[in-house]
């Protein structure tokens, strides 16, 4: 990898780094490259793909907050969805700017408002308790398959009012997050996996199958009432599935891994269960489920005193920003008492995660259930992370727990 | 450091120092002021750090963002004209002495 101060294509001040953030090596272990990219400069040019990249906390956060200059309307991934040959339509809320975004967000905010989500707590906690009771039968289980996936793929679809096939949901999620990156082997492979059922999948999300009382139905009712434009409800249903499943599964899986690997932190949590909130935030910071996403420059704009050209993709490395030593002391350490305010895992500004109170509730209930019954939690084998362009998640997490005497 | 006076539902007052650039919510949490929950950790997503700004500083606060405006529609206690989310009040020297009344409930 080489660095040079200037490139024919880019403005002065932007350091060119001849690296591929999506190479198999970088996907397997991104941390050395992330450190190199952070140290190279506040804004970096990646010639392989012809886009800017931000790896430091300050610039990633500033770009998230500046939708005027760093729009999502060109798509949250590497390819520009507005350009000829685009293979998909814009997401109906994530990839839309104000003023349209403001109206849609308001409707969605009301449908999954904090008050609504709080009303699910009893059911969510009951389900988490039942799940943990089941695990304690043997005390050995997989933290991803048997806890994170089993739980999230039960309570989230139920709240939405939809039946989901577990393997299909995971395969679609895999494709969604791979699609944020380049059209590489990972995309091809996940596309092949969903091919047999993707048509049925999309059809089943068009409203007919939404059960009464779920928030999915409420989206369609809002559309019928004219609060959402025609066609938007089914798109928003997809958005919720895209944003609400794999990310939360990732956060629960990573937290179990971190707590098993750091018994001192588990002890702190046992002594003060109110620290569950700290575990959630610190897990998102350290093991950010969405490693990366993209914006597109709108107009010539400046960042950290550097001029960026118009209509160019900008890769935001959320996982790197959340481990930037310029922002965090001992950034690679897992510390559930850390002041985590300002991490960028859920986004900030107008596109901040709209379902974050749902994720918090799921996380809270699972950890509460474990804390109530489990004395010790430990690794029972080697955890395995998934290869993905944009999602950071475990696929396997063998665990062993010891119940309270 | 500028000070904030939190007035609780029972009328008791807590005067705390707040770092410039930090939020009023941060100051409340750092000093153990009860009644500010901040479930979402300050990302303006939960509406549980709701306060009433009871002093002239209200006019010095920036305009509500669409998001804060939205969330104030979902607070547990009634929304009043002086309602704000304390996580969105960023402290500066000119807010010294600001009085924030904490509602009787956040959830």
mmCIF file of C-alpha atoms in Angstrom, chain A residues 31 250-267 269 278-288 323 331-336 363 367 377-379 383 385 392 394 397 399:
data_model
loop_
_atom_site.group_PDB
_atom_site.id
_atom_site.type_symbol
_atom_site.label_atom_id
_atom_site.label_comp_id
_atom_site.label_asym_id
_atom_site.label_seq_id
_atom_site.Cartn_x
_atom_site.Cartn_y
_atom_site.Cartn_z
ATOM 1 C CA UNK A 31 -8.165 -2.944 12.232
ATOM 2 C CA UNK A 250 -24.973 -8.549 15.823
ATOM 3 C CA UNK A 251 -25.142 -6.398 18.955
ATOM 4 C CA UNK A 252 -26.492 -9.188 21.168
ATOM 5 C CA UNK A 253 -23.988 -11.712 19.801
ATOM 6 C CA UNK A 254 -21.041 -9.355 20.229
ATOM 7 C CA UNK A 255 -22.081 -8.424 23.761
ATOM 8 C CA UNK A 256 -22.277 -12.081 24.819
ATOM 9 C CA UNK A 257 -18.856 -12.671 23.309
ATOM 10 C CA UNK A 258 -17.343 -9.613 25.025
ATOM 11 C CA UNK A 259 -18.882 -10.473 28.394
ATOM 12 C CA UNK A 260 -17.698 -14.080 28.149
ATOM 13 C CA UNK A 261 -14.212 -12.932 27.197
ATOM 14 C CA UNK A 262 -14.066 -10.262 29.937
ATOM 15 C CA UNK A 263 -15.182 -11.851 33.227
ATOM 16 C CA UNK A 264 -14.258 -8.663 35.109
ATOM 17 C CA UNK A 265 -16.846 -6.724 33.097
ATOM 18 C CA UNK A 266 -19.439 -9.481 33.652
ATOM 19 C CA UNK A 267 -18.793 -9.177 37.416
ATOM 20 C CA UNK A 269 -22.552 -5.977 35.465
ATOM 21 C CA UNK A 278 -23.469 0.758 29.209
ATOM 22 C CA UNK A 279 -22.938 -2.723 27.771
ATOM 23 C CA UNK A 280 -25.219 -1.858 24.851
ATOM 24 C CA UNK A 281 -23.471 1.419 24.018
ATOM 25 C CA UNK A 282 -19.957 0.041 24.510
ATOM 26 C CA UNK A 283 -20.740 -2.999 22.352
ATOM 27 C CA UNK A 284 -22.041 -0.766 19.583
ATOM 28 C CA UNK A 285 -18.937 1.374 19.849
ATOM 29 C CA UNK A 286 -16.391 -1.437 19.924
ATOM 30 C CA UNK A 287 -18.148 -3.902 17.591
ATOM 31 C CA UNK A 288 -20.250 -1.517 15.473
ATOM 32 C CA UNK A 323 -12.129 3.150 17.692
ATOM 33 C CA UNK A 331 -10.189 2.666 22.111
ATOM 34 C CA UNK A 332 -9.778 -1.099 21.743
ATOM 35 C CA UNK A 333 -10.646 -1.856 25.374
ATOM 36 C CA UNK A 334 -14.097 -3.097 26.419
ATOM 37 C CA UNK A 335 -15.186 -0.898 29.322
ATOM 38 C CA UNK A 336 -18.885 -0.958 30.176
ATOM 39 C CA UNK A 363 -30.883 -6.122 24.208
ATOM 40 C CA UNK A 367 -29.290 -9.380 29.275
ATOM 41 C CA UNK A 377 -20.644 -17.149 31.241
ATOM 42 C CA UNK A 378 -17.630 -18.449 29.326
ATOM 43 C CA UNK A 379 -16.419 -19.292 25.850
ATOM 44 C CA UNK A 383 -16.101 -17.629 17.902
ATOM 45 C CA UNK A 385 -17.106 -13.711 12.477
ATOM 46 C CA UNK A 392 -19.903 -6.848 11.399
ATOM 47 C CA UNK A 394 -20.561 -13.208 14.587
ATOM 48 C CA UNK A 397 -20.294 -18.238 19.369
ATOM 49 C CA UNK A 399 -20.830 -20.569 25.056
#
